[in-house]
Short mmCIF file of C-alpha atoms in Angstrom, two decimals:
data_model
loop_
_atom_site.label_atom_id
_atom_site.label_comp_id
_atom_site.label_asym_id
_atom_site.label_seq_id
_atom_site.Cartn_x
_atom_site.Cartn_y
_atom_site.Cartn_z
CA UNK A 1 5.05 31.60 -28.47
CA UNK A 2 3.50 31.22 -32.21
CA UNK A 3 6.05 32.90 -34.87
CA UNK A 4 4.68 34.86 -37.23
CA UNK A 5 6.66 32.85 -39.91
CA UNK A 6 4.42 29.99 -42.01
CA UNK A 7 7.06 28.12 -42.20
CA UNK A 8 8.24 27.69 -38.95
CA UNK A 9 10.41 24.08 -39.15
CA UNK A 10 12.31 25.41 -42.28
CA UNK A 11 13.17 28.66 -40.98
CA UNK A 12 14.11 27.11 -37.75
CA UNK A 13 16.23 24.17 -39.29
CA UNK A 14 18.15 27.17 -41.36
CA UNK A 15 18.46 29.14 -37.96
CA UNK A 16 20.28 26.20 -36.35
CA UNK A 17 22.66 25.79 -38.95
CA UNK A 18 23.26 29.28 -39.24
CA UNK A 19 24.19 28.96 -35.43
CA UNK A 20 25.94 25.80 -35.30
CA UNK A 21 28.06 26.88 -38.62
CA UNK A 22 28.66 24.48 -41.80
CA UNK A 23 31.08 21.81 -41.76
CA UNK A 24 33.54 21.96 -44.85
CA UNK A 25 34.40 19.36 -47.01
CA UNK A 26 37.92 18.72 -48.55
CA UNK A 27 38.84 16.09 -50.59
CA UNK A 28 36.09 13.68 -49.69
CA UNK A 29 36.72 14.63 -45.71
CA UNK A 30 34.06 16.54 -43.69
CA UNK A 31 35.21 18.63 -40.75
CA UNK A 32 32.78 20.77 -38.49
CA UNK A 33 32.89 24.01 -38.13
CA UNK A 34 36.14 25.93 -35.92
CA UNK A 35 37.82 22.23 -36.46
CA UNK A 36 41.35 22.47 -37.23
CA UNK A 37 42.79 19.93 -39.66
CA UNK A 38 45.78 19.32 -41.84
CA UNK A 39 46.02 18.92 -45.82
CA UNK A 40 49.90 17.20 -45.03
CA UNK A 41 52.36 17.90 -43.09
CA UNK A 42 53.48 21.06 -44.20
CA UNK A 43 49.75 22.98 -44.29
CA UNK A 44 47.45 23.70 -41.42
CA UNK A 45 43.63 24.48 -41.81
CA UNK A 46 40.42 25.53 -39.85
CA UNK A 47 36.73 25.38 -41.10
CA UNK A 48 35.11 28.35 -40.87
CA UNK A 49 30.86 27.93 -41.15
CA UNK A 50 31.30 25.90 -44.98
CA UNK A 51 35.23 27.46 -45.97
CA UNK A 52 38.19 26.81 -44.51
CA UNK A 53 42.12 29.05 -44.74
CA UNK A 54 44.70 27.49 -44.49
CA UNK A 55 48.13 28.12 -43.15
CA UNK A 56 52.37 27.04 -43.64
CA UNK A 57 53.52 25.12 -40.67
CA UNK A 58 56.83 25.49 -42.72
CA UNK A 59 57.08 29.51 -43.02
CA UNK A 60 61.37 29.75 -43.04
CA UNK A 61 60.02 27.99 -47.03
CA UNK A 62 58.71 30.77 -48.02
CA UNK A 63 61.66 33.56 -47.11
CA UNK A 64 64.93 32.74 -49.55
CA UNK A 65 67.87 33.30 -47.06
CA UNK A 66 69.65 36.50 -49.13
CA UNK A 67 73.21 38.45 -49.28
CA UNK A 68 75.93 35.45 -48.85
CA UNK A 69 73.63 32.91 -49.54
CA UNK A 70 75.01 31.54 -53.30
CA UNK A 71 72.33 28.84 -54.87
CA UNK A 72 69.83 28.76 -52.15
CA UNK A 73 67.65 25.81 -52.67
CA UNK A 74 64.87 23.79 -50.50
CA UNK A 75 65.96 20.51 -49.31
CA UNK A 76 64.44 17.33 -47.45
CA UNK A 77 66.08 17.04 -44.47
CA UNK A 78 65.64 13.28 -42.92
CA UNK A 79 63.15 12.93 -40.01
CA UNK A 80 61.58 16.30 -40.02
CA UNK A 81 59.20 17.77 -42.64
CA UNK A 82 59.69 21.09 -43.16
CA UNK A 83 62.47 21.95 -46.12
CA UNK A 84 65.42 23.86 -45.11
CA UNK A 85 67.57 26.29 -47.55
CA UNK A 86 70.76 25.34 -48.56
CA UNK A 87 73.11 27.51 -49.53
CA UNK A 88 76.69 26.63 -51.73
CA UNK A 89 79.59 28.09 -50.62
CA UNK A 90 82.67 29.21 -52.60
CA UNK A 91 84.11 26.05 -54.43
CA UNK A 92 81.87 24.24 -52.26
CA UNK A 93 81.99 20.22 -53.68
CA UNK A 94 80.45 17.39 -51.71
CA UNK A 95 82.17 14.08 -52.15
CA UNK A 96 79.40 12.28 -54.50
CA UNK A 97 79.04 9.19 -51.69
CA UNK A 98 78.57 11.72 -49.04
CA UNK A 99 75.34 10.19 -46.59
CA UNK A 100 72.97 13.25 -45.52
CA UNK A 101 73.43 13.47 -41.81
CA UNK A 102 71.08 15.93 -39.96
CA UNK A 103 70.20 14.99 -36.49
CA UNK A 104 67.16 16.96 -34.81
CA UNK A 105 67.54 20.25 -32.96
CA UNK A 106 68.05 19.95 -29.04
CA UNK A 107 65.41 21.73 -26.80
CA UNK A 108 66.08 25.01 -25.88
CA UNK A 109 68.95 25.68 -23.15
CA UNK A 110 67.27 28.14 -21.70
CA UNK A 111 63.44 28.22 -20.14
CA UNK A 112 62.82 32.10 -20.25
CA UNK A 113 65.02 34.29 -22.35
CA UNK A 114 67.42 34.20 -24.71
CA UNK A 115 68.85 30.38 -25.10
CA UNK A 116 70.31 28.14 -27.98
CA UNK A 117 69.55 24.91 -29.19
CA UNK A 118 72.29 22.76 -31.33
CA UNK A 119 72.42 19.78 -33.39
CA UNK A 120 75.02 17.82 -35.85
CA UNK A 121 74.99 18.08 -39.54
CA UNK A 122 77.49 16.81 -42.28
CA UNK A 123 76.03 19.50 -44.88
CA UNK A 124 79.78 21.40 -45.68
CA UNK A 125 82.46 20.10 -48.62
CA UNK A 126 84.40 17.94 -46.11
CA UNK A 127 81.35 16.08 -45.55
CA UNK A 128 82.03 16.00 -41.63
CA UNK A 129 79.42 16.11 -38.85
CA UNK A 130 79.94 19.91 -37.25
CA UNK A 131 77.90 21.67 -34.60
CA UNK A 132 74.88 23.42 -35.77
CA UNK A 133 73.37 26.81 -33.16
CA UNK A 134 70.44 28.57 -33.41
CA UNK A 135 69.24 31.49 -31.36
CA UNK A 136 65.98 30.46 -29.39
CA UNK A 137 63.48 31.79 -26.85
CA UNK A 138 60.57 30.10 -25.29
CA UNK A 139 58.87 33.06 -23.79
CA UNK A 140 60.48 36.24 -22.37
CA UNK A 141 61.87 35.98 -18.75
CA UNK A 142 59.45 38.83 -17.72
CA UNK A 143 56.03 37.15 -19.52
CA UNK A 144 53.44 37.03 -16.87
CA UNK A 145 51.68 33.37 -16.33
CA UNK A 146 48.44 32.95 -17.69
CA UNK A 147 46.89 32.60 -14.00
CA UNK A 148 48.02 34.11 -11.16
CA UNK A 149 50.17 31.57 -8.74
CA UNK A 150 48.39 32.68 -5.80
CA UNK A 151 45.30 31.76 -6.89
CA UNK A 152 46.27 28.68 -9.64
CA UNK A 153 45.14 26.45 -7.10
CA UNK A 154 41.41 27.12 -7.12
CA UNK A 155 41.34 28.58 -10.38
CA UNK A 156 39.77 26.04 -13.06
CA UNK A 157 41.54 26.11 -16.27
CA UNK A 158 39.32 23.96 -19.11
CA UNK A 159 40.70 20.99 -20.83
CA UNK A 160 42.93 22.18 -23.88
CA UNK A 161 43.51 25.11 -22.39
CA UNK A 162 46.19 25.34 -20.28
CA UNK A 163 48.70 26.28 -21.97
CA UNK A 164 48.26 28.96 -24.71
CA UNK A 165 49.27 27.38 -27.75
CA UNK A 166 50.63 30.78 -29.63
CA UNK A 167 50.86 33.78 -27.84
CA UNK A 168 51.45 35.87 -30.76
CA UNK A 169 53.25 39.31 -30.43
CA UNK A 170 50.87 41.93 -31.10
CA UNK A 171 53.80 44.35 -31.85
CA UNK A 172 56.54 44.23 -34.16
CA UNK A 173 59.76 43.55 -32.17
CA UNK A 174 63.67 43.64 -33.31
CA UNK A 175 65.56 40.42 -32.65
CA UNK A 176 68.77 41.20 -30.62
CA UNK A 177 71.90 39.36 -29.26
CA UNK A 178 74.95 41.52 -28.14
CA UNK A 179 75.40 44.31 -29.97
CA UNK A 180 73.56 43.10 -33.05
CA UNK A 181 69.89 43.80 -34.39
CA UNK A 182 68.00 42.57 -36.92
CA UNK A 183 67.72 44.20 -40.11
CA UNK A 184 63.58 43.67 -40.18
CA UNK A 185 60.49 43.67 -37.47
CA UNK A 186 58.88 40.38 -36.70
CA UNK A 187 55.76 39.01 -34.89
CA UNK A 188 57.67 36.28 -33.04
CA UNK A 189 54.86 33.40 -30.76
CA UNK A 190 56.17 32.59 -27.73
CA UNK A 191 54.57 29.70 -25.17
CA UNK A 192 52.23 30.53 -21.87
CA UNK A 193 54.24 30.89 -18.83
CA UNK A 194 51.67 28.45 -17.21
CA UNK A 195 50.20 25.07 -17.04
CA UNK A 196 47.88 23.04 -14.96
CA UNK A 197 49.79 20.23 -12.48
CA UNK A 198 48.32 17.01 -12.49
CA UNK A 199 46.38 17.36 -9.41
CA UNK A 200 48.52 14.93 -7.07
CA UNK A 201 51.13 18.07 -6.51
CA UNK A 202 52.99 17.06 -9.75
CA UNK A 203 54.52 20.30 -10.97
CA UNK A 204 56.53 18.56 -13.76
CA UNK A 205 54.40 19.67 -16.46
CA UNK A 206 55.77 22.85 -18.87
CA UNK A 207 54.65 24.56 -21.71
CA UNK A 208 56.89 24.10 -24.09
CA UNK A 209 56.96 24.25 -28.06
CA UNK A 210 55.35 21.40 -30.02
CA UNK A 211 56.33 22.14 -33.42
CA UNK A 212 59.23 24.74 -34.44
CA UNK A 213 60.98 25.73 -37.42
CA UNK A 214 64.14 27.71 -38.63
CA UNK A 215 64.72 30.57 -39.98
CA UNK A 216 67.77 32.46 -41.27
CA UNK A 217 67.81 35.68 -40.21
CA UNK A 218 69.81 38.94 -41.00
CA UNK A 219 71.22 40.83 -37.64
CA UNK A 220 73.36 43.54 -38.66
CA UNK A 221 76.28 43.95 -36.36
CA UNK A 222 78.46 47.09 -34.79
CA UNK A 223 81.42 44.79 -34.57
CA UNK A 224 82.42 42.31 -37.00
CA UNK A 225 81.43 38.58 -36.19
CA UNK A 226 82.49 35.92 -37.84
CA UNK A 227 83.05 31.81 -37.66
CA UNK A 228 82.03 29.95 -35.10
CA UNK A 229 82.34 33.10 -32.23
CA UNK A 230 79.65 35.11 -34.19
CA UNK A 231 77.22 34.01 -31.21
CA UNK A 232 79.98 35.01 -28.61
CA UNK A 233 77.68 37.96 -27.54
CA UNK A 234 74.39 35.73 -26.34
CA UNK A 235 73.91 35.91 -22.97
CA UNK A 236 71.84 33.25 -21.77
CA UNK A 237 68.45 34.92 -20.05
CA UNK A 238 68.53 37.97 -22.20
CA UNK A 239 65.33 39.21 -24.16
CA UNK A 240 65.86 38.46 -27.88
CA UNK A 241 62.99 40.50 -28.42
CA UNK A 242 63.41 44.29 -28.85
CA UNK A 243 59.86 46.50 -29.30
CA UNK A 244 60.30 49.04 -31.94
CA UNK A 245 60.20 51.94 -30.28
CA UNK A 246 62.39 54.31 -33.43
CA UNK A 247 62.68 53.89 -36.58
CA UNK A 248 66.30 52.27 -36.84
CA UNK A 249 68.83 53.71 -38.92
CA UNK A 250 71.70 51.42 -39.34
CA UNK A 251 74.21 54.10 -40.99
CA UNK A 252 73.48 56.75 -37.65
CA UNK A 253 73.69 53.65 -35.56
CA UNK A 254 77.28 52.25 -36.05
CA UNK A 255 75.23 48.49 -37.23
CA UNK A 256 77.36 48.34 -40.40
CA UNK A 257 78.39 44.63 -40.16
CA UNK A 258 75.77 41.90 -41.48
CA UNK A 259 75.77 38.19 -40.35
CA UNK A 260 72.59 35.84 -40.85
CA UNK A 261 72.05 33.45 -38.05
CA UNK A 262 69.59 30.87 -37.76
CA UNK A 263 66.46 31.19 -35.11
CA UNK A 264 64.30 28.58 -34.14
CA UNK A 265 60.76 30.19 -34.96
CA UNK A 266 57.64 28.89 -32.70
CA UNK A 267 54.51 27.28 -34.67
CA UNK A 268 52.92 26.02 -32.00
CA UNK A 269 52.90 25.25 -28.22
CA UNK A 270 51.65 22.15 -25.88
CA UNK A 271 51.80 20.97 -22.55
CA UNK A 272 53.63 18.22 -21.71
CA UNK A 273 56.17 16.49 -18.76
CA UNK A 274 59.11 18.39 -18.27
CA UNK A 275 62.14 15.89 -20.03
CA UNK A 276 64.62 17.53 -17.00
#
């Protein structure tokens, strides 16, 4: 079929690239277009037909941990790239030959639900290694699987994806342990409940986070909780994740006590061998 155009190969050459989208180039790098790419370590970025946005792997940077938080400032912690606040306590001196010691966070204790993950840091005045928690969650016990298990078998999932990487929640939600809420609403990601075995009836593949963060967050309390037995009121396998469903009023409510705990906040999800 003729077009009515005269000049057909330049309007068809400009209707391929229009389809195919333009490749972006930063700092001397090409990437095609919908390829995802990082500037460093910190910043993630995806070409969109000739432009790219760009996102913070390290988000917890950007939100200054308030209330009994005295000097917060960003720190390097060894073996991990994103900065983490630190805060000085009252009188708080480090001995001036004190070694940074900051191992990395455990996985997740629990697989569904409401879990914690630890780890040993010397950051206090005595300089001594102490245990570190943080609140975590995975996915919610009651997320359904990406494919139903009755028909996972013959269902072909495409390379890539398997596992969905950030399941992002598409309504604000309340953080919750015990009897303690958060003060604000979040978006929390969580990982797919499903992955693809290996073919050979190897089920030891999981979906489990790739790259995390912390993030200090501000629960407000109806009982006071303090020290080390502020977590006391976790139960393993609960939802950490409340939906909104009232405005919350922490006066009417009896939440008058406030405690900031750290939570491990999901970037980014893969599928991998189960290390159990």
């Amino acid at each position: 079929m003729d077009l009515p155009w005269t000049n057909e190969p330049i309007y068809l050459a400009t209707l391929l690239k229009i389809v195919k989208g333009l490749p972006c180039t930063v700092y001397n790098k090409t990437y095609d277009n919908g390829e995802t790419f990082r500037l460093d370590c910190r910043t993630q970025c995806t070409c969109q037909n000739g432009t790219y946005a760009c996102a913070s792997l390290c988000p917890q940077e950007n939100i200054s941990p308030q209330g009994l938080c005295r000097h917060p400032r960003l720190v390097e912690v060894p073996g991990q790239c994103c900065r983490e606040w630190m805060c000085d306590n009252v009188n708080m001196e480090r001995p001036p030959n004190c070694e940074a010691l900051v191992t990395p966070w455990a996985e997740c204790s629990s697989q569904c639900g409401l879990g914690l993950s630890r780890r040993m840091s010397n950051a206090n005045e005595a300089c001594k290694p102490n245990n570190e928690t943080r609140l975590c969650q995975i996915r919610p016990c009651h997320s359904p699987p990406l494919v139903n298990a009755k028909y996972a078998r013959h269902h072909h999932i495409r390379k890539g994806h398997e596992c969905k990487a950030t399941i992002k929640s598409t309504t604000p939600v309340r953080l919750k342990f015990g009897d303690c809420r958060s003060r604000k609403t979040f978006h929390p990601k969580r990982c797919g409940a499903a992955c693809p075995s290996s073919g050979s009836g190897d089920s030891g593949i999981v979906c489990a986070p790739e790259l995390s963060t912390t993030v200090k967050v501000e629960f407000l309390c109806r009982s006071p909780v303090e020290g080390h037995d502020r977590l006391d009121g976790a139960v393993p396998g609960d939802d950490l994740w409340e939906p909104v469903r009232r405005p919350f009023s922490a006066t009417a409510d009896d939440y008058v006590h406030s405690v900031y705990v750290d939570v491990e906040w999901i970037v980014k999800c893969t599928c991998r061998r189960s290390t159990d």
